[in-house]
C-alpha positions as a printed Julia matrix, in Angstrom:
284×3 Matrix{Float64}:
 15.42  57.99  279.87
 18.56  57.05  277.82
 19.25  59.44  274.54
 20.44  57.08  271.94
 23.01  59.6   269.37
 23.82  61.42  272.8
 27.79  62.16  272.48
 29.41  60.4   275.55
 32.68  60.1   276.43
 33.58  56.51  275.23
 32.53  57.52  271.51
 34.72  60.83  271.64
 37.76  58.0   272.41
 36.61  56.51  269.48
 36.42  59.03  267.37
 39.61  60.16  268.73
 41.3   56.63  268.16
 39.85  56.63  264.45
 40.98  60.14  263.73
 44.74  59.34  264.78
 45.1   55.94  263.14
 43.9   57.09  259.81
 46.32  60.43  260.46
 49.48  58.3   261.46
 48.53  55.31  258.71
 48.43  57.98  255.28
 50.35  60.84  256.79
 53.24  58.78  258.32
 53.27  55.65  257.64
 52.51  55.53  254.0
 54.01  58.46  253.37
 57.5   57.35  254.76
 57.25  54.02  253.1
 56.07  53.97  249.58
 55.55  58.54  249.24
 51.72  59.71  248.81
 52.51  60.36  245.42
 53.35  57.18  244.51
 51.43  54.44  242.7
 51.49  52.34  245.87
 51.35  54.98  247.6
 47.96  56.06  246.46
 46.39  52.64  245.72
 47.05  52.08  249.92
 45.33  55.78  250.72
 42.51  54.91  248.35
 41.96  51.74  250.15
 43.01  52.86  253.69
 40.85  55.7   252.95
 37.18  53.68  251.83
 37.81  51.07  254.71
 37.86  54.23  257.28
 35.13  56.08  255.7
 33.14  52.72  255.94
 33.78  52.34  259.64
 33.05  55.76  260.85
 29.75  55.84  258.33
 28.74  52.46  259.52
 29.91  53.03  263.3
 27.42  56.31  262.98
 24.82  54.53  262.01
 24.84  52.29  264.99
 25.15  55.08  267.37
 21.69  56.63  265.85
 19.77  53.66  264.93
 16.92  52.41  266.78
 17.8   48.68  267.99
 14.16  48.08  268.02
 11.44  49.0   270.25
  8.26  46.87  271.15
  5.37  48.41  269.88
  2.86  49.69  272.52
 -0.35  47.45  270.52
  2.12  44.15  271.17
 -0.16  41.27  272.62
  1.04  37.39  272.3
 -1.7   35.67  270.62
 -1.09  32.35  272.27
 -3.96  30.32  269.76
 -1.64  31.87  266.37
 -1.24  28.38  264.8
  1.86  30.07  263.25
  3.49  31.15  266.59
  4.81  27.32  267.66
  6.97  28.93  270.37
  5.81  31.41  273.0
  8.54  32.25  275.42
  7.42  32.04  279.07
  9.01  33.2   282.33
 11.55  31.54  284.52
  9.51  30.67  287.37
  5.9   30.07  286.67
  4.21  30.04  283.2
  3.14  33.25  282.81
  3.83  34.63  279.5
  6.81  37.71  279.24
  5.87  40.37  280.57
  7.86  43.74  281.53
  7.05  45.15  285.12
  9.14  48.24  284.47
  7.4   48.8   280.78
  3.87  47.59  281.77
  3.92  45.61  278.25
  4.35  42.16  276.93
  7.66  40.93  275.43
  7.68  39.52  272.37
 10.36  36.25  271.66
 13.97  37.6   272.14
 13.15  40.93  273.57
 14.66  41.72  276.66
 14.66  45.5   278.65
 17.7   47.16  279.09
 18.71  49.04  282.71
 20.43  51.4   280.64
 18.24  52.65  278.2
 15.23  51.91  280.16
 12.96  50.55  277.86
 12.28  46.59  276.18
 14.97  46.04  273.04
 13.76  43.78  270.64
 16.47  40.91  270.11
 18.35  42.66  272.22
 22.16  41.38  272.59
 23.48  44.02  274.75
 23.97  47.46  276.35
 27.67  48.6   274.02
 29.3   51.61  275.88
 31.22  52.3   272.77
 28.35  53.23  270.66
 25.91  54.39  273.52
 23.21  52.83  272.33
 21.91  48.86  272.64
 22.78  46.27  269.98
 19.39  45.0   268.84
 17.02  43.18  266.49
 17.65  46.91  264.0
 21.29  47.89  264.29
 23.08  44.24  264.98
 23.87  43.51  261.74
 25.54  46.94  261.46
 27.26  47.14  264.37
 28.5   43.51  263.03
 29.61  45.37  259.96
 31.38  48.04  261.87
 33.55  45.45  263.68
 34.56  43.92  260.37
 35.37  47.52  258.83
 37.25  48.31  261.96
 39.27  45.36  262.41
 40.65  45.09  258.66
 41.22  48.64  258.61
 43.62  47.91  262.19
 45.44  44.98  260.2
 45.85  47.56  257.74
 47.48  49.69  259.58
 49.4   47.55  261.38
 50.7   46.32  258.32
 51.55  49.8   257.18
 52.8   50.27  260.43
 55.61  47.91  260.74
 56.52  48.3   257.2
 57.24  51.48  257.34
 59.15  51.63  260.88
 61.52  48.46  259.2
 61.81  50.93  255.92
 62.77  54.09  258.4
 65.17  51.8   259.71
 66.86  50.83  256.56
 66.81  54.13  255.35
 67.5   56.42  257.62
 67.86  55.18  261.31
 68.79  58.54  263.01
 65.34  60.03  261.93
 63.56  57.15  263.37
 65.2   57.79  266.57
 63.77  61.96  267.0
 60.31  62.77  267.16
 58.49  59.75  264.83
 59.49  57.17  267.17
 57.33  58.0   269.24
 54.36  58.22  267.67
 55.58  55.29  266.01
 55.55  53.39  269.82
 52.1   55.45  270.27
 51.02  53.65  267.25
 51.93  50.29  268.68
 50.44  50.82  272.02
 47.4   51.85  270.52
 47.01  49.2   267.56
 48.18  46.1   268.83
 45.39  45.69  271.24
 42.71  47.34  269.98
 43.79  44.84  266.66
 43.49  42.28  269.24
 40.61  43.05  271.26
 38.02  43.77  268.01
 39.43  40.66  266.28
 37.98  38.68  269.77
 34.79  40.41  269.52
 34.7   40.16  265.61
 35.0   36.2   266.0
 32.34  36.0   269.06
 30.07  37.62  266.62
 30.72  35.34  264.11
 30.33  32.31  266.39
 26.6   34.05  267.35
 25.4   34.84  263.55
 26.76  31.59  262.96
 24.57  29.96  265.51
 21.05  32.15  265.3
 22.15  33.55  268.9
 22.79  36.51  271.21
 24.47  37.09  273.75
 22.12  36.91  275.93
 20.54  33.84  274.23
 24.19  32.3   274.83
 24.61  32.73  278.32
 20.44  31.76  278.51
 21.55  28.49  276.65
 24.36  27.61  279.03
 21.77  27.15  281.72
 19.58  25.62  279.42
 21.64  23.05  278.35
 22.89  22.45  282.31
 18.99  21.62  283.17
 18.36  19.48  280.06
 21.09  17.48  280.76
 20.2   17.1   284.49
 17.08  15.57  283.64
 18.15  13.77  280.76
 17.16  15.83  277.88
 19.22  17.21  275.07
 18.91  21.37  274.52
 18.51  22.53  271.0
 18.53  26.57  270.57
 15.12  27.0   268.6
 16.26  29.51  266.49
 19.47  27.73  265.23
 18.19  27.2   261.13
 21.29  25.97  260.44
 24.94  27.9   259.76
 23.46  29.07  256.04
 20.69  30.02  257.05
 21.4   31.84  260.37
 24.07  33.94  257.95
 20.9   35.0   256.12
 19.18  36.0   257.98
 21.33  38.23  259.91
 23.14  39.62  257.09
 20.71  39.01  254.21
 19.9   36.69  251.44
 22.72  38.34  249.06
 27.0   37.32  249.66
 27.14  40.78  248.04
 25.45  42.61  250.69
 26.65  41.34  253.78
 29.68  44.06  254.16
 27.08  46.8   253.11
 24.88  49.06  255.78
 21.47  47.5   254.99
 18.7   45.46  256.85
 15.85  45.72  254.93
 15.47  42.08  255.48
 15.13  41.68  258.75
 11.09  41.99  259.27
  9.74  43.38  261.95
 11.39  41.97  265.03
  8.3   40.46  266.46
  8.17  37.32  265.67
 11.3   35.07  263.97
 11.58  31.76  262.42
 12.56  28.83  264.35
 13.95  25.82  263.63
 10.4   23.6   263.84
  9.16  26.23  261.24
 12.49  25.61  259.24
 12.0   22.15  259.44
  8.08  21.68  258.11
  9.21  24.38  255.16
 11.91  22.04  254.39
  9.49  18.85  254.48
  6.78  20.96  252.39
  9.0   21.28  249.64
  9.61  17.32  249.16
């Protein structure tokens, strides 16, 4: 079976990549264009500095984190007045159930090849972190991306200010031995910048939405039958953009960049948007 934590070779290149930005962007680049002992100098190593220990603390966290597994007592009680929506399989109408894990799935869950075993709201398999995105470590493997990709701008930022300020400065040292790590630096940055920025955004577009990725590409179809008959597809989790945010990242703005999920219940059962909507229609 799959070893979640297990060091693999994609997360040494990450730790490898996050090791030589944040030695190029205070050692080089800052230091060349403002001096570490600087007042700007320092303010940008103090905040270069917490924006990288964020992203490796929170991109550790993912690696070791449970996504979520179904517990082994899980049975759908399909007469729970307060379980409106009981996913079924694709052909039949046999509730979910896991071949490979002899157990029921609950809503969302899905089992993973890799890791051998049923995630619950499981998004996907991420090479990078060796370990599923799930219903337990999404929201901080969300945070992660956001950490990494303003701490890229960053030093991409520092990057080109410094090679224009070697330039003004003193052109025939930018020419020996820093160019090139100063073309390293490029090759490296600009699309890894580019590439987390993409996945930051998709992310956004699924909080935003109450989805997954697999929920997304599950919709797609969805939406292609319901419109072949006639009907209209509505995701059932979709609560509205608010109210997806919250419940992803929690009900506090000031929490939603920190490392916590102590809101997220228990992964078995979620609310959906009938739910949502009687709450709402209580409260008149």
């Amino acid at each position: 079976m799959h070893q979640r934590g297990t060091i693999s070779l994609p997360i040494i290149v990450v730790i490898s990549a996050i090791a030589y930005i944040y030695y190029t962007s205070v050692f080089i680049f800052i230091d060349d264009w403002f001096g570490l002992s600087s007042s700007p100098g320092l303010i940008n190593v103090a905040t270069f500095t917490t924006i990288a220990f964020m992203s490796v603390v929170t991109y550790v966290i993912a690696i070791t984190k449970d996504p979520g597994r179904v517990p082994e007592s899980f049975v759908p009680d399909i007469e729970d007045s307060e379980t409106p929506i009981h996913e079924i399989k694709r052909k039949g109408g046999d509730l979910r159930f896991c071949q490979k894990c002899s157990c029921y799935k609950p809503p969302r869950a899905h089992h993973c090849r890799v890791c051998k075993r049923c995630v619950l709201r499981m998004d996907h398999h991420c090479i990078w972190i060796n370990n599923c995105v799930g219903h337990a470590n999404y929201k901080i493997f969300f945070v992660f991306n956001i950490y990494a990709v303003i701490a890229c701008i960053h030093s991409l930022v520092l990057l080109v200010g410094s090679s224009v300020h070697s330039n003004g400065e003193d052109e025939q040292q930018s020419e020996s031995s820093l160019r090139t790590i100063y073309i390293i630096s490029a090759v490296v940055l600009v699309p890894l910048t580019m590439a987390l920025s993409v996945l930051l955004g998709w992310h956004i577009f699924l909080i935003s939405s109450n989805k997954t990725t697999i929920e997304y590409h599950e919709g797609v179809r969805a939406m292609w039958l319901a419109k072949k008959v006639g009907n209209i597809y509505q995701h059932p989790y979709d609560l509205g953009p608010y109210d997806n945010l919250t419940s992803i990242l929690g009900p506090s703005i000031i929490t939603w960049v920190c490392p916590t999920s102590r809101h997220i219940g228990t992964g078995i059962r979620f609310q959906t948007s009938y739910d949502h909507k009687i709450s709402e229609s209580s409260l008149r």
